[in-house]
Amino acid sequence: MIERIFELEIADPTIFFGVNNTNLRTIKDLYPKIKIVARGNAIKVMCSEEEMVVIEEVMAKLENFCATFNKLSEEVIIDIVKGAEPEVKKDNNLIIYGLNGKPISARTPNQQKFVKLYETNDLIFSIGPAGSGKTYVAIAMAVRALKNKEVKRIFLSRPAVEAGEKLGFLPGDMKEKIDPYLQPLYDALQDMIPGSKLREYMENGTIQIAPLAFMRGRTLSDAFVILDEAQNTTTAQIKMFLTRMGMNSKIVVTGDMTQIDLPASQRSGLGEALKVLKNVKGIGRVEFTSKDIVRHELVQRIVDAYSKYESKQNKNVLSMHNS
């Protein structure tokens, strides 16, 4: 009898082992002669040399399936042990599988355009209204790139601009003051990466979430970098951010030009960047509309109503100036 320790490098141990180690018991039932002991992210297997050759292949396939789909069931284990391919519903617009195997796909034509732009551009501007999926799809693409080892790190950033509240009046230390601005980014990640794996990534710096000011002076190489809510950057801030790009990196800049929270005296750096970089090679641009909104159907109506109202207000201002 020989002994081998399998380290789970890409799969989440909690999902791989199953509730109360049910998945390990299934493997044990299918191979009654082997002994299995799990601890942390390691699995110790003891069996004959002949069986170990088979177990090594099965363990590799199980871990890949678990890492890809964020789930592992008795049916899947049986299929893989028997040498069959587990049945998976095909989706041509799939980006990644989220928690419990939930497929995260590019659902609208503009979301699909964004995914295509990623293949041929290192910098992409993703502009559009709330709920159109511009940030969510960008984070899904970043997680996929990390899983596929196209990048080594993910950086997510937002400008900490007050929308009705002043940072100084919010309770807590600086991290607690800033975290509410970054919460939407945490929410998206929690949909896509199992909790224990996400904590590990955050602790070892594989995934970093920080306010825009923390990016100054850094060079971001081998990374997928997302600047969210970029309409609230100044010209100097967005220029500083865009020049952080290092070798083998992708940058996505998202924003909604109808939701600028900057003081009236300041121009949005995003608006200026879109004009300045319009014809620069290697930069892609996708503009989402209310038709891309994938939240509650009422959100699309709200966005359309405000667009019509603001358009009417602008026309009234122009007619007053001309008269």
CSV table of C-alpha atoms in Angstrom, one decimal:
chain,number,residue,atom,x,y,z
A,1,MET,CA,0.0,0.0,0.0
A,2,ILE,CA,1.3,3.5,-0.9
A,3,GLU,CA,0.4,6.9,0.3
A,4,ARG,CA,-0.2,10.1,-1.7
A,5,ILE,CA,-1.3,13.6,-0.6
A,6,PHE,CA,-3.4,15.6,-3.0
A,7,GLU,CA,-3.4,19.4,-2.5
A,8,LEU,CA,-6.5,21.2,-3.8
A,9,GLU,CA,-4.9,24.1,-5.7
A,10,ILE,CA,-7.8,25.4,-7.8
A,11,ALA,CA,-11.0,24.0,-6.2
A,12,ASP,CA,-12.7,25.2,-3.0
A,13,PRO,CA,-12.2,22.4,-0.4
A,14,THR,CA,-15.7,23.0,1.2
A,15,ILE,CA,-17.4,22.3,-2.2
A,16,PHE,CA,-15.0,19.5,-3.1
A,17,PHE,CA,-15.5,17.6,0.2
A,18,GLY,CA,-19.2,18.2,0.3
A,19,VAL,CA,-21.4,18.7,3.3
A,20,ASN,CA,-20.1,16.5,6.2
A,21,ASN,CA,-17.6,15.1,3.6
A,22,THR,CA,-20.4,13.4,1.6
A,23,ASN,CA,-18.3,13.6,-1.6
A,24,LEU,CA,-15.3,11.9,0.0
A,25,ARG,CA,-17.6,9.2,1.2
A,26,THR,CA,-19.0,8.7,-2.3
A,27,ILE,CA,-15.4,8.3,-3.6
A,28,LYS,CA,-14.7,5.9,-0.8
A,29,ASP,CA,-17.8,3.8,-1.7
A,30,LEU,CA,-16.7,3.6,-5.3
A,31,TYR,CA,-13.2,2.5,-4.3
A,32,PRO,CA,-13.8,0.4,-1.2
A,33,LYS,CA,-10.2,-0.7,-0.9
A,34,ILE,CA,-8.7,2.8,-0.5
A,35,LYS,CA,-8.4,4.9,2.6
A,36,ILE,CA,-9.1,8.7,2.5
A,37,VAL,CA,-8.4,11.4,5.1
A,38,ALA,CA,-9.0,15.1,4.5
A,39,ARG,CA,-7.5,18.0,6.3
A,40,GLY,CA,-7.5,21.7,5.3
A,41,ASN,CA,-7.1,21.7,1.5
A,42,ALA,CA,-5.3,18.3,1.5
A,43,ILE,CA,-6.5,14.8,0.9
A,44,LYS,CA,-4.4,11.8,2.0
A,45,VAL,CA,-5.1,8.7,0.0
A,46,MET,CA,-3.7,5.2,0.8
A,47,CYS,CA,-4.1,2.4,-1.7
A,48,SER,CA,-2.3,-0.1,-3.9
A,49,GLU,CA,0.1,1.2,-6.6
A,50,GLU,CA,-2.3,0.1,-9.3
A,51,GLU,CA,-5.3,1.9,-7.8
A,52,MET,CA,-3.2,5.1,-7.2
A,53,VAL,CA,-2.7,5.5,-11.0
A,54,VAL,CA,-6.5,5.6,-11.4
A,55,ILE,CA,-7.2,7.7,-8.3
A,56,GLU,CA,-4.7,10.4,-9.5
A,57,GLU,CA,-6.5,10.8,-12.8
A,58,VAL,CA,-9.9,10.8,-11.1
A,59,MET,CA,-8.9,13.4,-8.5
A,60,ALA,CA,-7.5,15.7,-11.2
A,61,LYS,CA,-10.8,15.5,-13.2
A,62,LEU,CA,-12.9,16.0,-10.1
A,63,GLU,CA,-10.9,19.1,-9.0
A,64,ASN,CA,-11.1,20.6,-12.5
A,65,PHE,CA,-14.9,20.1,-12.6
A,66,CYS,CA,-15.3,21.5,-9.1
A,67,ALA,CA,-13.1,24.6,-9.9
A,68,THR,CA,-15.0,25.2,-13.2
A,69,PHE,CA,-18.5,24.8,-12.1
A,70,ASN,CA,-18.2,25.6,-8.4
A,71,LYS,CA,-20.2,22.4,-7.5
A,72,LEU,CA,-19.6,18.7,-7.1
A,73,SER,CA,-22.3,16.1,-6.7
A,74,GLU,CA,-22.6,12.4,-6.3
A,75,GLU,CA,-23.9,12.1,-9.9
A,76,VAL,CA,-20.9,13.9,-11.3
A,77,ILE,CA,-18.4,11.8,-9.2
A,78,ILE,CA,-20.0,8.6,-10.5
A,79,ASP,CA,-19.9,9.9,-14.1
A,80,ILE,CA,-16.2,10.8,-13.8
A,81,VAL,CA,-15.3,7.5,-12.1
A,82,LYS,CA,-17.1,5.6,-14.8
A,83,GLY,CA,-15.2,7.6,-17.5
A,84,ALA,CA,-18.3,9.4,-18.7
A,85,GLU,CA,-18.5,13.2,-19.4
A,86,PRO,CA,-20.9,14.8,-16.8
A,87,GLU,CA,-23.9,16.4,-18.6
A,88,VAL,CA,-23.6,20.1,-18.8
A,89,LYS,CA,-26.1,22.4,-20.6
A,90,LYS,CA,-24.2,24.3,-23.4
A,91,ASP,CA,-24.4,28.1,-23.6
A,92,ASN,CA,-22.4,29.9,-26.3
A,93,ASN,CA,-22.4,33.2,-24.4
A,94,LEU,CA,-21.2,31.6,-21.1
A,95,ILE,CA,-18.5,33.6,-19.2
A,96,ILE,CA,-18.1,31.5,-16.1
A,97,TYR,CA,-20.0,29.4,-13.6
A,98,GLY,CA,-20.8,31.2,-10.3
A,99,LEU,CA,-21.8,29.7,-7.0
A,100,ASN,CA,-23.6,26.4,-7.0
A,101,GLY,CA,-22.9,26.1,-10.8
A,102,LYS,CA,-25.0,29.1,-11.7
A,103,PRO,CA,-24.1,30.1,-15.3
A,104,ILE,CA,-23.0,33.7,-15.7
A,105,SER,CA,-23.4,34.7,-19.4
A,106,ALA,CA,-23.3,37.7,-21.6
A,107,ARG,CA,-27.1,38.1,-21.9
A,108,THR,CA,-27.5,41.0,-24.3
A,109,PRO,CA,-25.9,42.0,-27.6
A,110,ASN,CA,-23.9,44.7,-26.0
A,111,GLN,CA,-22.7,42.4,-23.2
A,112,GLN,CA,-21.6,39.9,-25.9
A,113,LYS,CA,-19.9,42.8,-27.7
A,114,PHE,CA,-17.9,43.6,-24.5
A,115,VAL,CA,-16.7,40.0,-24.2
A,116,LYS,CA,-15.6,40.0,-27.9
A,117,LEU,CA,-13.7,43.3,-27.4
A,118,TYR,CA,-11.7,41.7,-24.6
A,119,GLU,CA,-10.1,39.4,-27.2
A,120,THR,CA,-8.6,42.2,-29.3
A,121,ASN,CA,-8.2,45.1,-26.9
A,122,ASP,CA,-6.1,45.7,-23.7
A,123,LEU,CA,-8.2,48.7,-22.6
A,124,ILE,CA,-12.0,48.8,-22.8
A,125,PHE,CA,-14.4,51.6,-21.9
A,126,SER,CA,-17.8,50.1,-20.8
A,127,ILE,CA,-20.3,52.9,-20.6
A,128,GLY,CA,-24.0,52.8,-19.7
A,129,PRO,CA,-26.8,53.1,-17.2
A,130,ALA,CA,-27.3,51.4,-13.8
A,131,GLY,CA,-28.2,47.7,-14.1
A,132,SER,CA,-26.9,47.2,-17.6
A,133,GLY,CA,-24.3,44.6,-16.4
A,134,LYS,CA,-21.3,46.7,-17.3
A,135,THR,CA,-19.5,46.1,-14.0
A,136,TYR,CA,-20.9,42.6,-13.3
A,137,VAL,CA,-19.7,41.3,-16.8
A,138,ALA,CA,-16.3,43.0,-16.3
A,139,ILE,CA,-15.8,41.2,-13.0
A,140,ALA,CA,-17.0,37.9,-14.5
A,141,MET,CA,-14.4,38.3,-17.2
A,142,ALA,CA,-11.7,39.1,-14.6
A,143,VAL,CA,-12.5,36.0,-12.6
A,144,ARG,CA,-12.4,33.9,-15.8
A,145,ALA,CA,-9.0,35.3,-16.7
A,146,LEU,CA,-7.7,34.5,-13.2
A,147,LYS,CA,-9.1,30.9,-13.4
A,148,ASN,CA,-7.6,30.4,-16.8
A,149,LYS,CA,-4.2,31.8,-15.6
A,150,GLU,CA,-4.3,34.5,-18.2
A,151,VAL,CA,-3.5,36.9,-15.3
A,152,LYS,CA,-2.1,36.5,-11.8
A,153,ARG,CA,-4.1,39.2,-10.0
A,154,ILE,CA,-7.3,41.2,-10.1
A,155,PHE,CA,-7.4,44.8,-9.1
A,156,LEU,CA,-10.8,46.5,-8.5
A,157,SER,CA,-11.1,50.2,-7.8
A,158,ARG,CA,-13.6,53.0,-7.4
A,159,PRO,CA,-13.2,56.7,-6.7
A,160,ALA,CA,-14.4,57.5,-3.2
A,161,VAL,CA,-16.7,60.3,-4.1
A,162,GLU,CA,-19.5,61.3,-1.7
A,163,ALA,CA,-23.1,61.2,-3.0
A,164,GLY,CA,-24.9,63.0,-0.3
A,165,GLU,CA,-22.7,62.0,2.7
A,166,LYS,CA,-19.3,63.2,3.7
A,167,LEU,CA,-16.6,60.6,4.6
A,168,GLY,CA,-15.7,62.4,7.7
A,169,PHE,CA,-19.2,62.1,9.2
A,170,LEU,CA,-19.4,58.3,8.5
A,171,PRO,CA,-18.6,56.1,11.5
A,172,GLY,CA,-15.5,53.9,11.8
A,173,ASP,CA,-11.9,54.0,10.7
A,174,MET,CA,-10.8,54.8,7.1
A,175,LYS,CA,-11.4,51.2,5.9
A,176,GLU,CA,-14.9,51.2,7.3
A,177,LYS,CA,-15.6,54.6,5.8
A,178,ILE,CA,-14.5,53.5,2.3
A,179,ASP,CA,-15.9,50.0,2.3
A,180,PRO,CA,-19.5,51.1,1.5
A,181,TYR,CA,-18.2,52.6,-1.8
A,182,LEU,CA,-16.6,49.2,-2.7
A,183,GLN,CA,-19.5,47.0,-1.5
A,184,PRO,CA,-21.0,46.4,-5.1
A,185,LEU,CA,-17.6,45.0,-6.1
A,186,TYR,CA,-17.6,42.6,-3.1
A,187,ASP,CA,-21.2,41.6,-3.9
A,188,ALA,CA,-20.3,40.6,-7.5
A,189,LEU,CA,-17.2,38.6,-6.4
A,190,GLN,CA,-19.3,36.7,-3.8
A,191,ASP,CA,-21.6,35.6,-6.6
A,192,MET,CA,-18.7,34.1,-8.5
A,193,ILE,CA,-16.1,32.8,-6.1
A,194,PRO,CA,-16.8,30.5,-3.1
A,195,GLY,CA,-16.4,32.2,0.3
A,196,SER,CA,-13.3,30.4,1.6
A,197,LYS,CA,-11.5,30.8,-1.8
A,198,LEU,CA,-12.4,34.5,-2.0
A,199,ARG,CA,-11.1,35.1,1.5
A,200,GLU,CA,-7.9,33.3,0.5
A,201,TYR,CA,-7.5,35.5,-2.6
A,202,MET,CA,-8.1,38.6,-0.6
A,203,GLU,CA,-5.7,37.7,2.1
A,204,ASN,CA,-2.8,36.7,-0.2
A,205,GLY,CA,-3.4,39.7,-2.5
A,206,THR,CA,-4.5,37.8,-5.6
A,207,ILE,CA,-7.7,40.0,-5.5
A,208,GLN,CA,-7.3,43.6,-4.3
A,209,ILE,CA,-10.1,46.1,-3.9
A,210,ALA,CA,-9.1,49.6,-3.1
A,211,PRO,CA,-10.1,53.2,-3.6
A,212,LEU,CA,-8.6,54.9,-6.7
A,213,ALA,CA,-6.1,57.0,-4.7
A,214,PHE,CA,-4.4,53.8,-3.5
A,215,MET,CA,-3.3,53.1,-7.2
A,216,ARG,CA,-0.9,56.0,-7.4
A,217,GLY,CA,2.7,55.0,-7.9
A,218,ARG,CA,2.0,51.4,-8.8
A,219,THR,CA,2.6,49.4,-12.0
A,220,LEU,CA,-0.1,46.8,-12.5
A,221,SER,CA,1.4,43.9,-14.4
A,222,ASP,CA,-0.1,40.4,-15.2
A,223,ALA,CA,-3.4,41.8,-13.9
A,224,PHE,CA,-7.0,42.4,-14.8
A,225,VAL,CA,-7.8,45.9,-13.6
A,226,ILE,CA,-11.2,47.4,-13.3
A,227,LEU,CA,-12.0,51.0,-12.6
A,228,ASP,CA,-15.7,51.3,-11.7
A,229,GLU,CA,-17.8,54.5,-11.5
A,230,ALA,CA,-15.2,56.3,-13.6
A,231,GLN,CA,-17.6,59.2,-14.3
A,232,ASN,CA,-16.6,60.4,-10.8
A,233,THR,CA,-12.9,60.7,-11.6
A,234,THR,CA,-11.1,63.9,-12.4
A,235,THR,CA,-9.0,64.3,-15.5
A,236,ALA,CA,-5.8,63.9,-13.4
A,237,GLN,CA,-7.2,60.8,-11.6
A,238,ILE,CA,-8.2,58.9,-14.7
A,239,LYS,CA,-4.9,59.7,-16.5
A,240,MET,CA,-3.0,58.5,-13.4
A,241,PHE,CA,-5.1,55.3,-13.4
A,242,LEU,CA,-4.7,54.5,-17.1
A,243,THR,CA,-0.9,54.9,-16.9
A,244,ARG,CA,-0.7,52.2,-14.2
A,245,MET,CA,-1.0,49.5,-16.9
A,246,GLY,CA,1.9,47.1,-16.9
A,247,MET,CA,2.9,44.2,-19.1
A,248,ASN,CA,0.3,41.5,-19.8
A,249,SER,CA,-2.5,43.5,-18.3
A,250,LYS,CA,-6.1,44.2,-19.2
A,251,ILE,CA,-8.0,47.3,-18.0
A,252,VAL,CA,-11.7,47.9,-18.1
A,253,VAL,CA,-13.1,51.3,-17.2
A,254,THR,CA,-16.9,51.4,-16.4
A,255,GLY,CA,-19.0,54.5,-15.9
A,256,ASP,CA,-22.4,56.1,-16.3
A,257,MET,CA,-22.2,59.7,-17.6
A,258,THR,CA,-25.7,60.4,-16.2
A,259,GLN,CA,-24.7,59.8,-12.6
A,260,ILE,CA,-21.8,62.2,-12.0
A,261,ASP,CA,-21.3,63.0,-8.3
A,262,LEU,CA,-18.4,65.4,-8.7
A,263,PRO,CA,-18.8,69.1,-7.6
A,264,ALA,CA,-20.3,71.3,-10.3
A,265,SER,CA,-16.9,73.0,-10.7
A,266,GLN,CA,-15.2,69.8,-11.8
A,267,ARG,CA,-15.4,68.0,-15.1
A,268,SER,CA,-15.7,64.3,-15.4
A,269,GLY,CA,-12.3,62.7,-16.4
A,270,LEU,CA,-14.2,59.9,-18.0
A,271,GLY,CA,-16.0,62.2,-20.5
A,272,GLU,CA,-12.7,63.8,-21.5
A,273,ALA,CA,-10.9,60.4,-21.8
A,274,LEU,CA,-13.5,59.1,-24.1
A,275,LYS,CA,-12.8,62.1,-26.5
A,276,VAL,CA,-9.0,62.1,-26.1
A,277,LEU,CA,-8.6,58.3,-26.7
A,278,LYS,CA,-11.4,57.8,-29.2
A,279,ASN,CA,-9.1,56.7,-32.1
A,280,VAL,CA,-6.2,55.1,-30.2
A,281,LYS,CA,-5.4,51.6,-31.4
A,282,GLY,CA,-5.9,48.8,-28.8
A,283,ILE,CA,-8.7,50.6,-27.0
A,284,GLY,CA,-12.3,49.2,-27.3
A,285,ARG,CA,-15.5,50.9,-26.4
A,286,VAL,CA,-19.0,49.5,-25.7
A,287,GLU,CA,-22.0,51.7,-24.9
A,288,PHE,CA,-24.9,50.1,-23.0
A,289,THR,CA,-28.5,51.4,-23.2
A,290,SER,CA,-31.6,50.9,-21.2
A,291,LYS,CA,-32.3,47.8,-23.3
A,292,ASP,CA,-29.3,46.1,-21.7
A,293,ILE,CA,-30.7,46.5,-18.2
A,294,VAL,CA,-31.0,43.1,-16.5
A,295,ARG,CA,-32.4,44.2,-13.1
A,296,HIS,CA,-36.1,44.5,-12.3
A,297,GLU,CA,-38.1,45.6,-15.5
A,298,LEU,CA,-39.1,48.8,-13.6
A,299,VAL,CA,-35.4,49.9,-13.6
A,300,GLN,CA,-35.5,50.2,-17.4
A,301,ARG,CA,-38.6,52.4,-17.3
A,302,ILE,CA,-37.1,54.6,-14.6
A,303,VAL,CA,-33.9,55.1,-16.7
A,304,ASP,CA,-36.0,55.9,-19.8
A,305,ALA,CA,-38.2,58.3,-17.9
A,306,TYR,CA,-35.2,60.2,-16.5
A,307,SER,CA,-33.5,60.3,-20.0
A,308,LYS,CA,-36.6,61.9,-21.5
A,309,TYR,CA,-37.0,64.4,-18.7
A,310,GLU,CA,-33.3,65.4,-18.9
A,311,SER,CA,-33.5,65.7,-22.6
A,312,LYS,CA,-36.5,68.0,-22.3
A,313,GLN,CA,-34.8,70.1,-19.7
A,314,ASN,CA,-31.7,70.5,-21.9
A,315,LYS,CA,-33.9,71.7,-24.8
A,316,ASN,CA,-35.7,74.2,-22.6
A,317,VAL,CA,-32.3,75.6,-21.4
A,318,LEU,CA,-31.1,75.9,-25.1
A,319,SER,CA,-34.3,77.7,-26.1
A,320,MET,CA,-33.9,80.1,-23.3
A,321,HIS,CA,-30.4,80.9,-24.3
A,322,ASN,CA,-31.4,81.4,-27.9
A,323,SER,CA,-34.3,83.7,-27.2
